[in-house]
mmCIF file of C-alpha atoms in Angstrom:
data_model
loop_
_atom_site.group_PDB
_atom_site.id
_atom_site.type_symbol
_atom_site.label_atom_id
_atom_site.label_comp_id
_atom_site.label_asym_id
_atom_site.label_seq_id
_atom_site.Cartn_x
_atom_site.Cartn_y
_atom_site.Cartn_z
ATOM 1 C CA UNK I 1 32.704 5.503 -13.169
ATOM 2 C CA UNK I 2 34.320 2.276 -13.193
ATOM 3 C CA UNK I 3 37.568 1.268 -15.132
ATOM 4 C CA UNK I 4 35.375 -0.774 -17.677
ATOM 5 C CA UNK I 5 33.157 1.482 -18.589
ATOM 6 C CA UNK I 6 35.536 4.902 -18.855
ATOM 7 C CA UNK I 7 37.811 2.565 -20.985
ATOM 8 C CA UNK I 8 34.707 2.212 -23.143
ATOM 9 C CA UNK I 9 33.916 5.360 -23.797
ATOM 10 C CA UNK I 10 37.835 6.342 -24.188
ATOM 11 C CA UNK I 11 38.709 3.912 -26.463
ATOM 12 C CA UNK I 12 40.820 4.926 -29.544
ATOM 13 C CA UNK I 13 38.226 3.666 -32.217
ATOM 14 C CA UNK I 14 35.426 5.765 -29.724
ATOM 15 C CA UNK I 15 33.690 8.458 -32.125
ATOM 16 C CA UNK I 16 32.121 11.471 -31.157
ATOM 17 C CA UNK I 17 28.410 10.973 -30.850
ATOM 18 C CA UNK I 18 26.401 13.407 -33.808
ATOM 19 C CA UNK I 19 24.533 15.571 -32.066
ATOM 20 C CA UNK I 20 20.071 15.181 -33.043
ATOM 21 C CA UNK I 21 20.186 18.535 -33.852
ATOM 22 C CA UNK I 22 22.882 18.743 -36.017
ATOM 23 C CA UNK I 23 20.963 15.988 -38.266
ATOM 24 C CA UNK I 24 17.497 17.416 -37.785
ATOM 25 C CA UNK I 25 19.631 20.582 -39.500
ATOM 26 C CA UNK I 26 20.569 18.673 -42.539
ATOM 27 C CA UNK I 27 17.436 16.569 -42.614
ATOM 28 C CA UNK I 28 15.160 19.311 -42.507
ATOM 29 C CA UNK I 29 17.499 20.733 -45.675
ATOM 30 C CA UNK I 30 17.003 17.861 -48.058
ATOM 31 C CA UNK I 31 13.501 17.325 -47.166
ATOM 32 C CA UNK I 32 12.721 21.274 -48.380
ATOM 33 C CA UNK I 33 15.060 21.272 -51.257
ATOM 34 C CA UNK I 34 13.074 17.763 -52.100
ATOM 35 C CA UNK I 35 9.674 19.779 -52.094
ATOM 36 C CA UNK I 36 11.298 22.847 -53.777
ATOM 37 C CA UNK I 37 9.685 21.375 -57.393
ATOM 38 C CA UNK I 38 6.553 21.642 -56.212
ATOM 39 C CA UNK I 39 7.208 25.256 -55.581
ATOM 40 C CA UNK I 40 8.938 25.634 -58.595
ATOM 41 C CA UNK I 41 5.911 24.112 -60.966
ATOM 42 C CA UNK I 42 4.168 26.868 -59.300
ATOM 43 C CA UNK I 43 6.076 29.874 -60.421
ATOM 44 C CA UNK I 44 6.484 28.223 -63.589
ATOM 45 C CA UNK I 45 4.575 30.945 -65.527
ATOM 46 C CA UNK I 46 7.251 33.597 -64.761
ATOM 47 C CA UNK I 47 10.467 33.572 -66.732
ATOM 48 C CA UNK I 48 13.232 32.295 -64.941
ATOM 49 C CA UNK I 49 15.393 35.487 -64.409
ATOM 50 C CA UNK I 50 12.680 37.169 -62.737
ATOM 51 C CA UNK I 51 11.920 34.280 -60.366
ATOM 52 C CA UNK I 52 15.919 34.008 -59.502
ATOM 53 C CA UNK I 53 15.655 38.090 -58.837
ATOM 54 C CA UNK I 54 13.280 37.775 -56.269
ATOM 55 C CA UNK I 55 14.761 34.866 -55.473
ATOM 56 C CA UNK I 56 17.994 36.889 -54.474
ATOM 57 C CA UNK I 57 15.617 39.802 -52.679
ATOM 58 C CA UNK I 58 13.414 38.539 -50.857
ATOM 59 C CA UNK I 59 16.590 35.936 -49.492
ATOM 60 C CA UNK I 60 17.576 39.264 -47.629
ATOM 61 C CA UNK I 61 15.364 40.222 -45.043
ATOM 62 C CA UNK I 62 15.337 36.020 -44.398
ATOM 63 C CA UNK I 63 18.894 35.840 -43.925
ATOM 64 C CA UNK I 64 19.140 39.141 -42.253
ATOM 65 C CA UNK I 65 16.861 38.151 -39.090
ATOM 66 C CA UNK I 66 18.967 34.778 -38.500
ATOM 67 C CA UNK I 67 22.058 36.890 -38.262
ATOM 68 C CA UNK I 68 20.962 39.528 -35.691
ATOM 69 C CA UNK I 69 19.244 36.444 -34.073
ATOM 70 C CA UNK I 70 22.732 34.692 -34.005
ATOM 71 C CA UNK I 71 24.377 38.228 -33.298
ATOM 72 C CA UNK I 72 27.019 37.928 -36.879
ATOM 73 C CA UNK I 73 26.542 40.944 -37.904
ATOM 74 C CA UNK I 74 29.951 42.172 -37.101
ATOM 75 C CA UNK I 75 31.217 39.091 -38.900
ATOM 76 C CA UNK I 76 29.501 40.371 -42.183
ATOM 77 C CA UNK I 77 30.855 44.161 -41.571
ATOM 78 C CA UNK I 78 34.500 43.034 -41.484
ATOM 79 C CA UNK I 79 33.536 41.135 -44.972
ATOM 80 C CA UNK I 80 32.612 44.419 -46.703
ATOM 81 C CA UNK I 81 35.604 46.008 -45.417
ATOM 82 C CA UNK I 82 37.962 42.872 -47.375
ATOM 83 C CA UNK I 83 38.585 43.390 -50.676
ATOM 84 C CA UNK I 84 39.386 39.536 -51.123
ATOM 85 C CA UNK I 85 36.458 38.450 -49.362
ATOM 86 C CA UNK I 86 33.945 40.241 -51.534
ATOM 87 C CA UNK I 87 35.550 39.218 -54.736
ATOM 88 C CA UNK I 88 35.559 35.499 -53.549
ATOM 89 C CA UNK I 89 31.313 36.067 -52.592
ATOM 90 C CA UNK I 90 30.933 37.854 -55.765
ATOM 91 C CA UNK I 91 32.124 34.579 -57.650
ATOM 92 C CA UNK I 92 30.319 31.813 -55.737
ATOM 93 C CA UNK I 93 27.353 34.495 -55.893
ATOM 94 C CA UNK I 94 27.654 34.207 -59.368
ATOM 95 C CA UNK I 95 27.773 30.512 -59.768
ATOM 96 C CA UNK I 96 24.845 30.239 -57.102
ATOM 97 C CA UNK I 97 22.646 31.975 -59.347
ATOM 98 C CA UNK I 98 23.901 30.410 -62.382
ATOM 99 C CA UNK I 99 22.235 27.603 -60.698
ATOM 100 C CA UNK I 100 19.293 28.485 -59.617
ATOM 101 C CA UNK I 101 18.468 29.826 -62.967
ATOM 102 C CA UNK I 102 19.117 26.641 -64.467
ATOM 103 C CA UNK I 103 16.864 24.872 -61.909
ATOM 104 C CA UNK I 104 13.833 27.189 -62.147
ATOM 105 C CA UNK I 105 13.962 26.715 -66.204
ATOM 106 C CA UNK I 106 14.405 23.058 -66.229
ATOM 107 C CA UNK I 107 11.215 22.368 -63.921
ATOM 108 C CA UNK I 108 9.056 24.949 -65.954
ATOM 109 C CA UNK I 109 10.452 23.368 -68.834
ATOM 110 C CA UNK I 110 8.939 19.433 -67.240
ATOM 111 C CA UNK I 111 12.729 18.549 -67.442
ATOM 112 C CA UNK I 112 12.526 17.795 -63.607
ATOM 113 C CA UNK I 113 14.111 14.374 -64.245
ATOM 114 C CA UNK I 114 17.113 15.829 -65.459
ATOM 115 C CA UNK I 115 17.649 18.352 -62.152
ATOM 116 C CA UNK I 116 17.886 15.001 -60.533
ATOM 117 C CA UNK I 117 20.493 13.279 -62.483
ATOM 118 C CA UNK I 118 22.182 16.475 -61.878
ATOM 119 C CA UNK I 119 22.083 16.065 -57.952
ATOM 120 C CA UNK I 120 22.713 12.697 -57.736
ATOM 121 C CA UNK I 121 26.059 13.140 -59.833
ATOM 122 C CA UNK I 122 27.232 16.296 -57.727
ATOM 123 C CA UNK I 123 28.868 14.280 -55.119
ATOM 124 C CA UNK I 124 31.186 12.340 -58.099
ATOM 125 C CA UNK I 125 31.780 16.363 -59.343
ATOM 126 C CA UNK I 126 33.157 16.694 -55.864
ATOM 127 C CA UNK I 127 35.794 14.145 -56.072
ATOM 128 C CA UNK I 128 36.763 14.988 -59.079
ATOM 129 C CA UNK I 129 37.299 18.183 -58.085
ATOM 130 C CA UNK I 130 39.093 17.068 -55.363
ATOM 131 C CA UNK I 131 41.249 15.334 -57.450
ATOM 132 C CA UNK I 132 41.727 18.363 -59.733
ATOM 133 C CA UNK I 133 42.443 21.466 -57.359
ATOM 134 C CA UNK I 134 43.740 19.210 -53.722
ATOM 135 C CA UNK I 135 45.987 16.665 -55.438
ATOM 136 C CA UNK I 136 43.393 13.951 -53.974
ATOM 137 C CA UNK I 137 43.629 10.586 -54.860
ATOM 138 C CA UNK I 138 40.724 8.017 -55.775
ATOM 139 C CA UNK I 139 40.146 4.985 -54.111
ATOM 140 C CA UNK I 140 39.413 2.096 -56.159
ATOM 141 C CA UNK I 141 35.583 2.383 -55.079
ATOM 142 C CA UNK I 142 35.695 5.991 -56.250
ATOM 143 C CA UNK I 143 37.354 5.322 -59.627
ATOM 144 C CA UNK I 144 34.909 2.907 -60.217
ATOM 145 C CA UNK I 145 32.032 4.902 -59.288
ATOM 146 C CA UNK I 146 33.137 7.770 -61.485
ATOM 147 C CA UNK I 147 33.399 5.115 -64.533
ATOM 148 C CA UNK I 148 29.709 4.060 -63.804
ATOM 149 C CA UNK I 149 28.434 8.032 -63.846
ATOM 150 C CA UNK I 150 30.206 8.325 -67.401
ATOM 151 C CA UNK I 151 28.949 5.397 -69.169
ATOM 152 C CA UNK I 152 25.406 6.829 -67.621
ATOM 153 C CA UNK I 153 25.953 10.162 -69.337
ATOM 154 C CA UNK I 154 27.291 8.299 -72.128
ATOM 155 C CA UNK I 155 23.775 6.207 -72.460
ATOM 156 C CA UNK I 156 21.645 9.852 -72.219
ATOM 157 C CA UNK I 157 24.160 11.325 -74.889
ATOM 158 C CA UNK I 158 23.403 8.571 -77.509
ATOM 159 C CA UNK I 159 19.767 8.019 -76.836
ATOM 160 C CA UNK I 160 18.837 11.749 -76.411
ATOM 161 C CA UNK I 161 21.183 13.032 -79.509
ATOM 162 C CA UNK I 162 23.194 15.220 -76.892
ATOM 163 C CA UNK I 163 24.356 15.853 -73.505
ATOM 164 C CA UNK I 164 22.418 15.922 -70.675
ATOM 165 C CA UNK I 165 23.283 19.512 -70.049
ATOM 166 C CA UNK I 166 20.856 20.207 -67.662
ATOM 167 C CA UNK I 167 22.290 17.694 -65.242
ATOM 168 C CA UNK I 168 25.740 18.416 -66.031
ATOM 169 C CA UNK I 169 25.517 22.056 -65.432
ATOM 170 C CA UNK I 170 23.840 21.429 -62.026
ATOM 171 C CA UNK I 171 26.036 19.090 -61.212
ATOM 172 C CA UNK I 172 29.155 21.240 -62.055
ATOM 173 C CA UNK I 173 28.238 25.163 -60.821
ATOM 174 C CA UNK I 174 26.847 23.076 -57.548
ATOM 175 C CA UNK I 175 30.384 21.566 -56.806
ATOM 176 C CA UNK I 176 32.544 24.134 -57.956
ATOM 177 C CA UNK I 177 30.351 26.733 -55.684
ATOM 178 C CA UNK I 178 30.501 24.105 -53.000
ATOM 179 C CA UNK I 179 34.333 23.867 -53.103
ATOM 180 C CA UNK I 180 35.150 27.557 -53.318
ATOM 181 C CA UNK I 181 32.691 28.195 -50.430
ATOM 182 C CA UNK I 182 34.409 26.180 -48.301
ATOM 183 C CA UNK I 183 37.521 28.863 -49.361
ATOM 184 C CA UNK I 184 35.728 31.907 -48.224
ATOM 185 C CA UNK I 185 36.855 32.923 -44.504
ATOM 186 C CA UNK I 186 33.364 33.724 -43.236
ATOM 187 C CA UNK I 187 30.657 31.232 -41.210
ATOM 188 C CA UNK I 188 27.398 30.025 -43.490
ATOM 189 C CA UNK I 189 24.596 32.384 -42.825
ATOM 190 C CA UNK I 190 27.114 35.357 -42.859
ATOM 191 C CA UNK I 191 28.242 34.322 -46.510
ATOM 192 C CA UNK I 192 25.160 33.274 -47.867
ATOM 193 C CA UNK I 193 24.253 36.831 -47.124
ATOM 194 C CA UNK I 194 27.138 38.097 -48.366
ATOM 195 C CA UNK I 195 25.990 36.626 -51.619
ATOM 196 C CA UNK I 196 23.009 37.998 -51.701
ATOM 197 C CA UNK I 197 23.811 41.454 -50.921
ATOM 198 C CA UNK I 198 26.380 40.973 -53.952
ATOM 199 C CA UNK I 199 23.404 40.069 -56.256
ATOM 200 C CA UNK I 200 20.854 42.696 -54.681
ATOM 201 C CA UNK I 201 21.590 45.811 -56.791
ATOM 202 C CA UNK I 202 20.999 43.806 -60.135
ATOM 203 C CA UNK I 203 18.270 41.667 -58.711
ATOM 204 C CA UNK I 204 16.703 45.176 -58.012
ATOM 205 C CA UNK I 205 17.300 46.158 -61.694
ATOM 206 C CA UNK I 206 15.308 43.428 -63.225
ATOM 207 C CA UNK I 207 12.592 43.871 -61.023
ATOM 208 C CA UNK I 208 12.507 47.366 -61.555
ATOM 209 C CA UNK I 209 12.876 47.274 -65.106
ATOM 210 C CA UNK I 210 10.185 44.567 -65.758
ATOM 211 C CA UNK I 211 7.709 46.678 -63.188
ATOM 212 C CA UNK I 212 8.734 49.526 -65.378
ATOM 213 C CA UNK I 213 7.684 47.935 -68.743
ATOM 214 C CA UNK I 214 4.968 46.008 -67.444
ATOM 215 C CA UNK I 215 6.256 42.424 -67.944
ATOM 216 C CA UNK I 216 6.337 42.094 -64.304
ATOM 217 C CA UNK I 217 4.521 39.416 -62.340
ATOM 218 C CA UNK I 218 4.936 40.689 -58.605
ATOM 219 C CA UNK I 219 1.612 42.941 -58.674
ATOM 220 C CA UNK I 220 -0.157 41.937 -62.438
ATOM 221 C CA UNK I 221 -0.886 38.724 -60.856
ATOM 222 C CA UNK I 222 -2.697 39.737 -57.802
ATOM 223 C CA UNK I 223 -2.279 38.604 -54.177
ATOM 224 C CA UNK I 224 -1.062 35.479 -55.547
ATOM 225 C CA UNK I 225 1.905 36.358 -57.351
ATOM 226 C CA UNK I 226 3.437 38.493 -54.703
ATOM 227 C CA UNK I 227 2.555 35.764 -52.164
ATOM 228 C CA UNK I 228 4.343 32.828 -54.198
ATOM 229 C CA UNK I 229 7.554 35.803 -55.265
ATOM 230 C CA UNK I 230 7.921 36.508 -51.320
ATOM 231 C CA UNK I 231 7.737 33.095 -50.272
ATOM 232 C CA UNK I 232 10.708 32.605 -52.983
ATOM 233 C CA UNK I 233 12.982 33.832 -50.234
ATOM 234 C CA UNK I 234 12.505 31.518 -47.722
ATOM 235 C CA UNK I 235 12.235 28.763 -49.879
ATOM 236 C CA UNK I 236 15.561 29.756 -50.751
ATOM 237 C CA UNK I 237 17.598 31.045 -47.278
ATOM 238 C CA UNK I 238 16.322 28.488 -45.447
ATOM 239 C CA UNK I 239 16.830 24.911 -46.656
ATOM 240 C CA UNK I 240 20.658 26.662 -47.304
ATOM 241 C CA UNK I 241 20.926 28.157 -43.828
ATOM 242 C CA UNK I 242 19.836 24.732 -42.581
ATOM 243 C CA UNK I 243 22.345 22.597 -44.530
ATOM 244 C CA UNK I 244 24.984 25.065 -42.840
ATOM 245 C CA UNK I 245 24.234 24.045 -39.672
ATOM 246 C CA UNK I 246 23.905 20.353 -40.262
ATOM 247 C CA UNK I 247 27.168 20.326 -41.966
ATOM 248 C CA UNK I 248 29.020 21.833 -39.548
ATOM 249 C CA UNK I 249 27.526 18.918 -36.694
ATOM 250 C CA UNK I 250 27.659 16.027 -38.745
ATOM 251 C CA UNK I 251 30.150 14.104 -40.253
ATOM 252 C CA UNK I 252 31.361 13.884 -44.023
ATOM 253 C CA UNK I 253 29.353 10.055 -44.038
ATOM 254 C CA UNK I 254 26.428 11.236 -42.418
ATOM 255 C CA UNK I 255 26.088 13.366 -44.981
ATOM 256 C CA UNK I 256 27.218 11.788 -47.869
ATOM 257 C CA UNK I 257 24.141 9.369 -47.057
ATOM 258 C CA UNK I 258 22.231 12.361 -46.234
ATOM 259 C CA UNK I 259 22.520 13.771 -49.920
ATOM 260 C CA UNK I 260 20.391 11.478 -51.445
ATOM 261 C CA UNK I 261 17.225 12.338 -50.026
ATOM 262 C CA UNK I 262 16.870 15.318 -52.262
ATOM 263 C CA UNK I 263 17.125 13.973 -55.793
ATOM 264 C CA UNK I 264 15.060 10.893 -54.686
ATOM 265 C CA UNK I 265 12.552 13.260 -54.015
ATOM 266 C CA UNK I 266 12.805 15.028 -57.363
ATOM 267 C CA UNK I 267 12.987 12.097 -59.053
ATOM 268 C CA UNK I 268 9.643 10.922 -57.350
ATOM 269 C CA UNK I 269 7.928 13.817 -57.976
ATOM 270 C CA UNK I 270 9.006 14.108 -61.368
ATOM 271 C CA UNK I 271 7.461 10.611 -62.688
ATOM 272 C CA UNK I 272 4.684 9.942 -60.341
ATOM 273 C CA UNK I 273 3.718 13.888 -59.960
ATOM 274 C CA UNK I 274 4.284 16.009 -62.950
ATOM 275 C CA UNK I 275 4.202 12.515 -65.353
ATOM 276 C CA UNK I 276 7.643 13.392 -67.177
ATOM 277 C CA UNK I 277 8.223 10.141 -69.526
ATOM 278 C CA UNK I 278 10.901 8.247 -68.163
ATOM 279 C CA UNK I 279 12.387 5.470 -70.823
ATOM 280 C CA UNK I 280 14.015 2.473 -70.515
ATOM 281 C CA UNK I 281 17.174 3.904 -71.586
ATOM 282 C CA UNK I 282 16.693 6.296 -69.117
ATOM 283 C CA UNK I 283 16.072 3.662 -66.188
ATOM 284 C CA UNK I 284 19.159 2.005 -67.529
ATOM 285 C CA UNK I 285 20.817 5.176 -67.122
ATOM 286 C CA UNK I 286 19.652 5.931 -63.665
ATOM 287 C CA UNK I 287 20.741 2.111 -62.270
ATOM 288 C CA UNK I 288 24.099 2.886 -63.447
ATOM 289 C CA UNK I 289 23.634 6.427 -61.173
ATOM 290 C CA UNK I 290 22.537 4.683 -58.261
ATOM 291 C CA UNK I 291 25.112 2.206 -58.852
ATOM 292 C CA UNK I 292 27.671 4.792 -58.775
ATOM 293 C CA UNK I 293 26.512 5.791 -55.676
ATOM 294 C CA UNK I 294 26.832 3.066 -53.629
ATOM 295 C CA UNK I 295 29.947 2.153 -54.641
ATOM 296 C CA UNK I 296 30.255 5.981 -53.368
ATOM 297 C CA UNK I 297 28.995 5.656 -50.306
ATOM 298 C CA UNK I 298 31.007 2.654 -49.675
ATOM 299 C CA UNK I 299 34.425 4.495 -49.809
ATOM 300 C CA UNK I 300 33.260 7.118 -47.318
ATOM 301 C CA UNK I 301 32.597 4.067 -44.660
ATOM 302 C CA UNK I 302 35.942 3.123 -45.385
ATOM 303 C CA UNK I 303 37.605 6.679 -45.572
ATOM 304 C CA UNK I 304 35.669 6.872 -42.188
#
């Protein structure tokens, strides 16, 4: 290799290239979690709590074939044996399924358009957290981002008599279970099922007790129900376990950019799918989202 070109590809300001897996990985994990309404509208029948249970079950046996396949299992053992570790996974468990119970309701409930707003706000939660628990700072692209994402929850608050809960509950167990995952000392797939081996025993309880008093819908519905409250697993593991990987090959701007393609979806499908009425205050709302999120993305070019 000639000087030239070794100096090119040494240079201080070189970056490491991203490798096409990496953001197939994280691709492939908005796309799914961009579909999951569809899924959702379909369970919508079935109370939340019970979709969330299976949710958690049927997340196991997913979850458990990636990890022999990766051969983590011994990663996992040394978890049950640490006191701190479990107690850590039993409180992002917690929030985890605080939010997926909050999802599931809001797209039964045709309130699709709010699970959006929520997502496209959770990045702004993060700095704020940031700012919060690390000490971090905000850039003056930040700040003003974060000022924009107010006076849109301000406009919903007025207009709709209230706060958009929905979103801001999302928006809020997302981030803080994002930011205290990052704290637990275990890899993705072994904490994810960590989580759900937390939330097994009383995921088993509900089942049992609805099969018990007939309110269940696993086997009263037919083939179909326990077809769509199987599938709930990998709809769940694997978007996750995907997002794992990609985060762990890509960088923080790749994603950041990434993060989008999710709530776009939802929003999409919301409106043009399921026909939720969207406003005008509501579109005013939104631009002032989207506007926030530029001006996000911008700083992490910078930062970058």
């Amino acid at each position: 290799m000639s000087e030239t070109a070794a100096s090119k590809n040494t240079g201080a300001n070189a970056q490491p290239a991203e490798p096409i897996a990496g953001f197939a990985y994280a691709l492939g994990a908005y796309i799914l979690w961009g579909f999951m309404p569809l899924y959702m509208k379909a369970v919508a029948h079935i109370p939340a709590y019970e979709v969330v249970a299976h949710r958690i079950l049927w997340s196991v046996p997913v979850a458990g074939i990636i990890l022999v396949a990766l051969r983590r299992t011994a990663d996992l053992q040394a978890a049950l044996k640490s006191p701190r570790t479990l107690a850590l996974a039993a409180l992002t468990a917690g929030l985890i399924s605080i939010n997926w119970g909050i999802y599931v309701w809001a797209i039964a409930a045709d309130r699709a358009l709010e699970t959006a707003l929520g997502y496209y706000i959770n990045p702004l939660v993060n700095v704020l957290l940031g700012a919060v628990f690390l000490g971090e700072r905000f850039n003056r692209l930040q700040a003003a981002a974060i000022a924009l994402a107010v006076i849109a929850v301000g406009i919903l608050t007025v207009k709709a008599g209230g706060l958009p809960w929905v979103s801001l509950a999302l928006a809020l167990s997302f981030g803080t279970y994002g930011y205290l995952r990052k704290t637990l000392p275990i890899g993705p797939t072994q904490g994810f099922m960590l989580e759900v081996l937390i939330l097994t025993p009383l995921a088993l309880i509900v089942i049992g007790w609805l099969a018990a008093t007939g309110k269940g819908h696993f086997m009263s519905d037919g083939f179909s129900g326990v077809g769509l409250l199987m599938l709930s697993g990998p709809v769940t593991a694997l978007p996750l376990i995907l997002y794992a990987f990609g985060a762990k090959a890509l960088r923080y701007t790749t994603l950041g950019i990434l993060q989008y393609i999710a709530p776009t979806m939802i929003f999409l499908t919301a409106v043009f799918i399921f026909g939720e009425p969207f406003s005008h205050w509501q579109l005013i709302a939104f631009l002032f989202i989207w506007s926030a999120l530029v001006l996000y993305t911008l700083s992490l070019f910078r930062r970058r």
